[in-house]
RNA sequence: GCCGAGGUGGCGGAAUGGUAGACGUACAGGACUUAAAAUCCUGUGACCCGUUUGGGUCGUGCGGGUUCGAGUCCCGCCCUCGGCACCA
């Protein structure tokens, strides 16, 4: 994962991540793979801009400074980056293609502007995607306690905080650009089984996508006391989609009002003893608009409750751990299973955002419903057998089990007969099965300056002239719909691809305005443009793209950094499938370029991706979505971007997360300056299991420096004193290390890999003077991925040493081989080992009596038959003691490991 | 509340069901040195017995279980960290 360049410089956490990737890359190169290890900077977006704001710099100028500093540091850490193919997301030659991507998605109907209740960060003064609102309830940031107003604080406690600045997020109704990632919910879920990713990330994504299978069930509302006009009918259900349906069925429905609910537990339908509506449910609004004849006293109560709730948080919702409150609506519905009349309540514990905004409450088997029922003394009915393990006192259980007291379903199993129940509901036309996902559309517009301008133009003339006539046609060409600006309809016209990039102008006052409008709106020259369609005056979109859009496709760009004709390599450019409208025309690229691009496409998808797990439902999800969309548009022939992904652990300091406020941030520069990059790299890789992270300690890096010096001394002294042949101990130790280190690196167990090199070092120290040049070389090669600088130096030294029987010494001085790097330690193949050397000649066998260690035998490998070992063990003095006068019931023998005598204990 | 990961010496951490504590740190002792640093070597889980060689008991968060044998597998808890969360 490429970093975002904070101007404070490379964080040691960055270096931890990058070194882990680099070790793997170098190892794979030595294993004969063709390795491309790219680097770039994710410098667009809120994080960079916030920093600029803080220090009072302009983000564009700050970007230059950060870039310089970051690349300097990235050069120092010793990674095998290809610095000729870097990408910087904030440069026009990059964001041109981010904009291209936007337009492509727009034309495919995957980008839309719509009005919705969105997350608004009052500090960053912009909207945020759901994924960028984090740690609901959990982050007890100082800001939450100190800075936020009580109202915001409540909202924050419930609604979470901004991923960037930890400010509690508010909700606002705004018109925003969304990517329709929800269309891909199912495929994003299913694709997870085809990729080799860290399990925790897979789980986090599954969780986030949140598939739930259940039923939509319709409850009739007792109509006798209602007389509504047909206008309000559509308000009866919560959702727009069903509104349309209801309008169509208006005639039938006037006498038969209904509330629809979504439930994942249709098996408990018989236990539904009341219903609860969200505050924002259509029926609540209808009630209050007095179109219903409900007892006036009830109506007043409802009005009072709704107003009170709304005031409470500004949103009408409470934190989940607060006592649930509600009010009876005065309405009754009919439980379609029991035909009983059940009361309809209104409460803020039901969310409009999920399901239908109404629930069937089953207090016997849902804790929230139970709490509510207890408080308002509503009836509780049990329709599932109480689990045997349950406490006697327990009054509510949400387990699966045998269904009871439920008509035809009595005796069924809630879990096994789930589909039977769904079928039953469908047959009886009570409800129908439904799949729901938690995932919501990706809000990608930001009311900020430092981002890629959304490449859209709004044209009033287009809408008024042509479009009124050929409305349908326009929808096809421009995606869909129109938006209103100053009360007038404007057609949404994407910027033609030949006009890309829409360059982000230099705006002196780039600060976020906080009015819901981006700073670019102040730039008249930018805003006012000509419609590419009809040439009449038009206005540009002034919001910019979410920075996560920049990074959702960057890995594709690395292989085409030299092309301004194609965004990324693709076989489709050369050999367009019918669905693509002639990409040659789009890009006007030469056939040579297209062929080169097709050739490079074989590098994709990414074979190994390493990064932080904090991007589980951010970057890693977005990149998968964008890849799938590009696959569907035939630009890519794969639909998962990263074949293998491994999340590295978190690097902490003094058992706490590194943060500015704690003042425990480690600056790699200082350590590189005093210990060298090699020592820091090795230490980072050694301090704990890479996928778990670890604690950074100064004494640790000192030890690593000591170790590297020890290696250096050893190699330097022994290279002038090499043996013809290594002693058998040396050979064995070296071969064992080759095997072990290789296996460890392959599975990212860098800490134990280094430990094995240390063990080998200790053996070599004992065997000074008995080490051959080949053994020394192998030794250096093992360390090469971890300590690239020092091993190169030692390699060179060894090659030049006087006593040299190796032909490769001739290479020195040859310009060609220098250029091809064949001389380099990093261009050498990973050493091989002799299996025979791995097997020990002398094995130690533990002798146990009743599972307790009593003695250890050293036995020749060949002498490994059960009988031989057993008789040797019986003769052992220490063992004899325990066997004397005892009856041996059994002897367990594991070849080359253990022999265990089982005896009577009395 | 749900879903993950984890809990092992003073510390960071090793251990395909088979000698727990590899490797490193820290500490102690020795060698080298006028001395210190650096380096090299040795020791180091706790407790008990033995003047020494040595021997023994206990020991991987807690309580059970499976097994000849459990850090590792199973059941029930406790704690820490991470993710999700009135998602119906």
PDB file of C-alpha atoms in Angstrom, chain A residues 566-711:
ATOM      1  CA  UNK A 566      -4.129   4.760 -21.503  1.00  0.00           C
ATOM      2  CA  UNK A 567      -4.833   4.786 -17.767  1.00  0.00           C
ATOM      3  CA  UNK A 568      -3.537   1.287 -17.170  1.00  0.00           C
ATOM      4  CA  UNK A 569      -2.417  -1.733 -19.117  1.00  0.00           C
ATOM      5  CA  UNK A 570      -5.209  -3.799 -20.528  1.00  0.00           C
ATOM      6  CA  UNK A 571      -5.599  -6.456 -23.120  1.00  0.00           C
ATOM      7  CA  UNK A 572      -8.832  -4.759 -24.055  1.00  0.00           C
ATOM      8  CA  UNK A 573      -7.107  -1.734 -25.561  1.00  0.00           C
ATOM      9  CA  UNK A 574      -5.663  -3.835 -28.317  1.00  0.00           C
ATOM     10  CA  UNK A 575      -8.411  -6.327 -28.687  1.00  0.00           C
ATOM     11  CA  UNK A 576     -11.594  -4.570 -27.749  1.00  0.00           C
ATOM     12  CA  UNK A 577     -14.568  -6.675 -26.931  1.00  0.00           C
ATOM     13  CA  UNK A 578     -17.814  -5.654 -28.515  1.00  0.00           C
ATOM     14  CA  UNK A 579     -19.092  -4.005 -25.365  1.00  0.00           C
ATOM     15  CA  UNK A 580     -16.375  -1.423 -25.394  1.00  0.00           C
ATOM     16  CA  UNK A 581     -16.923   1.339 -27.835  1.00  0.00           C
ATOM     17  CA  UNK A 582     -13.644   1.271 -29.673  1.00  0.00           C
ATOM     18  CA  UNK A 583     -11.077   2.212 -27.070  1.00  0.00           C
ATOM     19  CA  UNK A 584      -8.626   3.126 -29.816  1.00  0.00           C
ATOM     20  CA  UNK A 585     -10.728   6.104 -30.671  1.00  0.00           C
ATOM     21  CA  UNK A 586     -11.138   7.061 -27.088  1.00  0.00           C
ATOM     22  CA  UNK A 587      -7.457   7.182 -26.454  1.00  0.00           C
ATOM     23  CA  UNK A 588      -6.099   7.816 -29.903  1.00  0.00           C
ATOM     24  CA  UNK A 589      -3.148   5.718 -28.964  1.00  0.00           C
ATOM     25  CA  UNK A 590      -0.856   4.087 -31.461  1.00  0.00           C
ATOM     26  CA  UNK A 591      -1.186   0.410 -32.003  1.00  0.00           C
ATOM     27  CA  UNK A 592       2.335   0.080 -30.693  1.00  0.00           C
ATOM     28  CA  UNK A 593       1.323   1.601 -27.387  1.00  0.00           C
ATOM     29  CA  UNK A 594      -1.717  -0.576 -27.204  1.00  0.00           C
ATOM     30  CA  UNK A 595       0.285  -3.717 -27.799  1.00  0.00           C
ATOM     31  CA  UNK A 596       2.786  -2.699 -25.150  1.00  0.00           C
ATOM     32  CA  UNK A 597      -0.078  -2.131 -22.810  1.00  0.00           C
ATOM     33  CA  UNK A 598      -1.568  -5.525 -23.546  1.00  0.00           C
ATOM     34  CA  UNK A 599       1.779  -7.117 -22.866  1.00  0.00           C
ATOM     35  CA  UNK A 600       2.103  -5.461 -19.500  1.00  0.00           C
ATOM     36  CA  UNK A 601      -1.365  -6.502 -18.526  1.00  0.00           C
ATOM     37  CA  UNK A 602       0.004  -9.927 -17.627  1.00  0.00           C
ATOM     38  CA  UNK A 603       1.444  -8.383 -14.475  1.00  0.00           C
ATOM     39  CA  UNK A 604      -2.008  -7.892 -13.135  1.00  0.00           C
ATOM     40  CA  UNK A 605      -3.707  -8.624 -10.843  1.00  0.00           C
ATOM     41  CA  UNK A 606      -1.340  -7.927  -7.945  1.00  0.00           C
ATOM     42  CA  UNK A 607       0.195 -11.165  -6.678  1.00  0.00           C
ATOM     43  CA  UNK A 608       1.025 -10.015  -3.194  1.00  0.00           C
ATOM     44  CA  UNK A 609      -0.354  -6.989  -1.406  1.00  0.00           C
ATOM     45  CA  UNK A 610       0.706  -6.023   2.082  1.00  0.00           C
ATOM     46  CA  UNK A 611      -0.777  -3.308   4.213  1.00  0.00           C
ATOM     47  CA  UNK A 612      -2.683  -2.353   7.294  1.00  0.00           C
ATOM     48  CA  UNK A 613      -5.908  -3.971   8.399  1.00  0.00           C
ATOM     49  CA  UNK A 614      -7.343  -0.539   9.127  1.00  0.00           C
ATOM     50  CA  UNK A 615      -8.219  -0.395   5.441  1.00  0.00           C
ATOM     51  CA  UNK A 616     -10.396  -3.497   5.632  1.00  0.00           C
ATOM     52  CA  UNK A 617     -13.598  -1.700   4.785  1.00  0.00           C
ATOM     53  CA  UNK A 618     -12.030   1.348   3.203  1.00  0.00           C
ATOM     54  CA  UNK A 619      -9.371   1.107   0.530  1.00  0.00           C
ATOM     55  CA  UNK A 620      -9.501  -2.684   0.300  1.00  0.00           C
ATOM     56  CA  UNK A 621     -13.229  -2.677  -0.276  1.00  0.00           C
ATOM     57  CA  UNK A 622     -13.243   0.244  -2.692  1.00  0.00           C
ATOM     58  CA  UNK A 623     -10.430  -1.239  -4.767  1.00  0.00           C
ATOM     59  CA  UNK A 624     -12.358  -4.489  -5.101  1.00  0.00           C
ATOM     60  CA  UNK A 625     -15.475  -2.630  -6.154  1.00  0.00           C
ATOM     61  CA  UNK A 626     -13.698  -0.501  -8.749  1.00  0.00           C
ATOM     62  CA  UNK A 627     -11.923  -3.555 -10.127  1.00  0.00           C
ATOM     63  CA  UNK A 628     -15.214  -5.377 -10.510  1.00  0.00           C
ATOM     64  CA  UNK A 629     -16.759  -2.382 -12.227  1.00  0.00           C
ATOM     65  CA  UNK A 630     -13.809  -2.130 -14.636  1.00  0.00           C
ATOM     66  CA  UNK A 631     -14.100  -5.842 -15.244  1.00  0.00           C
ATOM     67  CA  UNK A 632     -17.755  -5.460 -16.113  1.00  0.00           C
ATOM     68  CA  UNK A 633     -16.868  -2.645 -18.497  1.00  0.00           C
ATOM     69  CA  UNK A 634     -14.389  -5.015 -20.111  1.00  0.00           C
ATOM     70  CA  UNK A 635     -11.315  -2.987 -19.284  1.00  0.00           C
ATOM     71  CA  UNK A 636      -9.881  -5.711 -17.112  1.00  0.00           C
ATOM     72  CA  UNK A 637      -9.909  -9.451 -17.456  1.00  0.00           C
ATOM     73  CA  UNK A 638      -9.874 -10.085 -13.719  1.00  0.00           C
ATOM     74  CA  UNK A 639     -12.307  -8.910 -11.108  1.00  0.00           C
ATOM     75  CA  UNK A 640     -10.285  -9.160  -7.926  1.00  0.00           C
ATOM     76  CA  UNK A 641      -7.378  -6.697  -7.655  1.00  0.00           C
ATOM     77  CA  UNK A 642      -5.210  -8.498  -5.116  1.00  0.00           C
ATOM     78  CA  UNK A 643      -4.788 -12.246  -5.376  1.00  0.00           C
ATOM     79  CA  UNK A 644      -3.068 -12.416  -2.045  1.00  0.00           C
ATOM     80  CA  UNK A 645      -3.280  -9.887   0.724  1.00  0.00           C
ATOM     81  CA  UNK A 646      -1.620  -9.956   4.103  1.00  0.00           C
ATOM     82  CA  UNK A 647      -2.312  -7.497   6.871  1.00  0.00           C
ATOM     83  CA  UNK A 648       0.709  -6.595   8.936  1.00  0.00           C
ATOM     84  CA  UNK A 649       0.270  -6.006  12.650  1.00  0.00           C
ATOM     85  CA  UNK A 650       0.322  -2.754  14.502  1.00  0.00           C
ATOM     86  CA  UNK A 651       3.595  -1.291  15.651  1.00  0.00           C
ATOM     87  CA  UNK A 652       3.234   0.100  19.143  1.00  0.00           C
ATOM     88  CA  UNK A 653       5.506   1.915  21.558  1.00  0.00           C
ATOM     89  CA  UNK A 654       5.471   1.394  25.321  1.00  0.00           C
ATOM     90  CA  UNK A 655       2.417  -0.826  24.890  1.00  0.00           C
ATOM     91  CA  UNK A 656       0.433   2.022  23.389  1.00  0.00           C
ATOM     92  CA  UNK A 657      -0.483   3.017  19.880  1.00  0.00           C
ATOM     93  CA  UNK A 658       1.896   5.628  18.550  1.00  0.00           C
ATOM     94  CA  UNK A 659       0.272   9.006  18.391  1.00  0.00           C
ATOM     95  CA  UNK A 660       1.185  12.613  18.494  1.00  0.00           C
ATOM     96  CA  UNK A 661      -0.816  13.260  21.631  1.00  0.00           C
ATOM     97  CA  UNK A 662       1.053  10.531  23.485  1.00  0.00           C
ATOM     98  CA  UNK A 663       4.315  11.820  22.145  1.00  0.00           C
ATOM     99  CA  UNK A 664       5.607   8.341  21.491  1.00  0.00           C
ATOM    100  CA  UNK A 665       6.097   8.606  17.762  1.00  0.00           C
ATOM    101  CA  UNK A 666       9.252   7.015  16.471  1.00  0.00           C
ATOM    102  CA  UNK A 667      10.993   8.919  13.712  1.00  0.00           C
ATOM    103  CA  UNK A 668      12.891   6.489  11.506  1.00  0.00           C
ATOM    104  CA  UNK A 669      15.346   9.156  10.362  1.00  0.00           C
ATOM    105  CA  UNK A 670      17.047   9.352  13.727  1.00  0.00           C
ATOM    106  CA  UNK A 671      17.419   5.612  13.947  1.00  0.00           C
ATOM    107  CA  UNK A 672      18.693   5.308  10.409  1.00  0.00           C
ATOM    108  CA  UNK A 673      21.204   8.035  11.154  1.00  0.00           C
ATOM    109  CA  UNK A 674      22.561   6.389  14.261  1.00  0.00           C
ATOM    110  CA  UNK A 675      22.124   2.685  13.544  1.00  0.00           C
ATOM    111  CA  UNK A 676      21.726   2.467   9.784  1.00  0.00           C
ATOM    112  CA  UNK A 677      18.769   1.372   7.712  1.00  0.00           C
ATOM    113  CA  UNK A 678      19.794  -2.272   7.889  1.00  0.00           C
ATOM    114  CA  UNK A 679      19.683  -2.356  11.666  1.00  0.00           C
ATOM    115  CA  UNK A 680      16.320  -0.657  11.755  1.00  0.00           C
ATOM    116  CA  UNK A 681      14.913  -2.946   9.071  1.00  0.00           C
ATOM    117  CA  UNK A 682      16.155  -6.056  10.802  1.00  0.00           C
ATOM    118  CA  UNK A 683      14.920  -4.884  14.140  1.00  0.00           C
ATOM    119  CA  UNK A 684      11.468  -4.076  12.799  1.00  0.00           C
ATOM    120  CA  UNK A 685      11.266  -7.503  11.262  1.00  0.00           C
ATOM    121  CA  UNK A 686      12.496  -9.152  14.448  1.00  0.00           C
ATOM    122  CA  UNK A 687      10.422  -7.498  17.150  1.00  0.00           C
ATOM    123  CA  UNK A 688       7.426  -9.742  16.752  1.00  0.00           C
ATOM    124  CA  UNK A 689       5.398 -11.817  14.302  1.00  0.00           C
ATOM    125  CA  UNK A 690       4.889  -9.564  11.276  1.00  0.00           C
ATOM    126  CA  UNK A 691       1.190 -10.208  11.061  1.00  0.00           C
ATOM    127  CA  UNK A 692       0.752  -9.401  14.732  1.00  0.00           C
ATOM    128  CA  UNK A 693       2.961  -6.361  15.143  1.00  0.00           C
ATOM    129  CA  UNK A 694       4.926  -5.599  18.263  1.00  0.00           C
ATOM    130  CA  UNK A 695       6.461  -3.169  20.642  1.00  0.00           C
ATOM    131  CA  UNK A 696       9.259  -0.875  19.463  1.00  0.00           C
ATOM    132  CA  UNK A 697      12.061  -0.645  21.998  1.00  0.00           C
ATOM    133  CA  UNK A 698      15.373   1.147  21.817  1.00  0.00           C
ATOM    134  CA  UNK A 699      17.259  -1.648  23.515  1.00  0.00           C
ATOM    135  CA  UNK A 700      16.022  -3.972  20.793  1.00  0.00           C
ATOM    136  CA  UNK A 701      17.539  -1.993  17.986  1.00  0.00           C
ATOM    137  CA  UNK A 702      20.812  -1.747  19.861  1.00  0.00           C
ATOM    138  CA  UNK A 703      20.886  -5.517  20.031  1.00  0.00           C
ATOM    139  CA  UNK A 704      20.232  -5.725  16.331  1.00  0.00           C
ATOM    140  CA  UNK A 705      23.066  -3.350  15.568  1.00  0.00           C
ATOM    141  CA  UNK A 706      25.309  -5.551  17.688  1.00  0.00           C
ATOM    142  CA  UNK A 707      24.206  -8.599  15.738  1.00  0.00           C
ATOM    143  CA  UNK A 708      24.907  -7.023  12.364  1.00  0.00           C
ATOM    144  CA  UNK A 709      28.362  -5.948  13.502  1.00  0.00           C
ATOM    145  CA  UNK A 710      28.931  -9.492  14.671  1.00  0.00           C
ATOM    146  CA  UNK A 711      28.018 -10.786  11.226  1.00  0.00           C
TER     147      UNK A 711
END
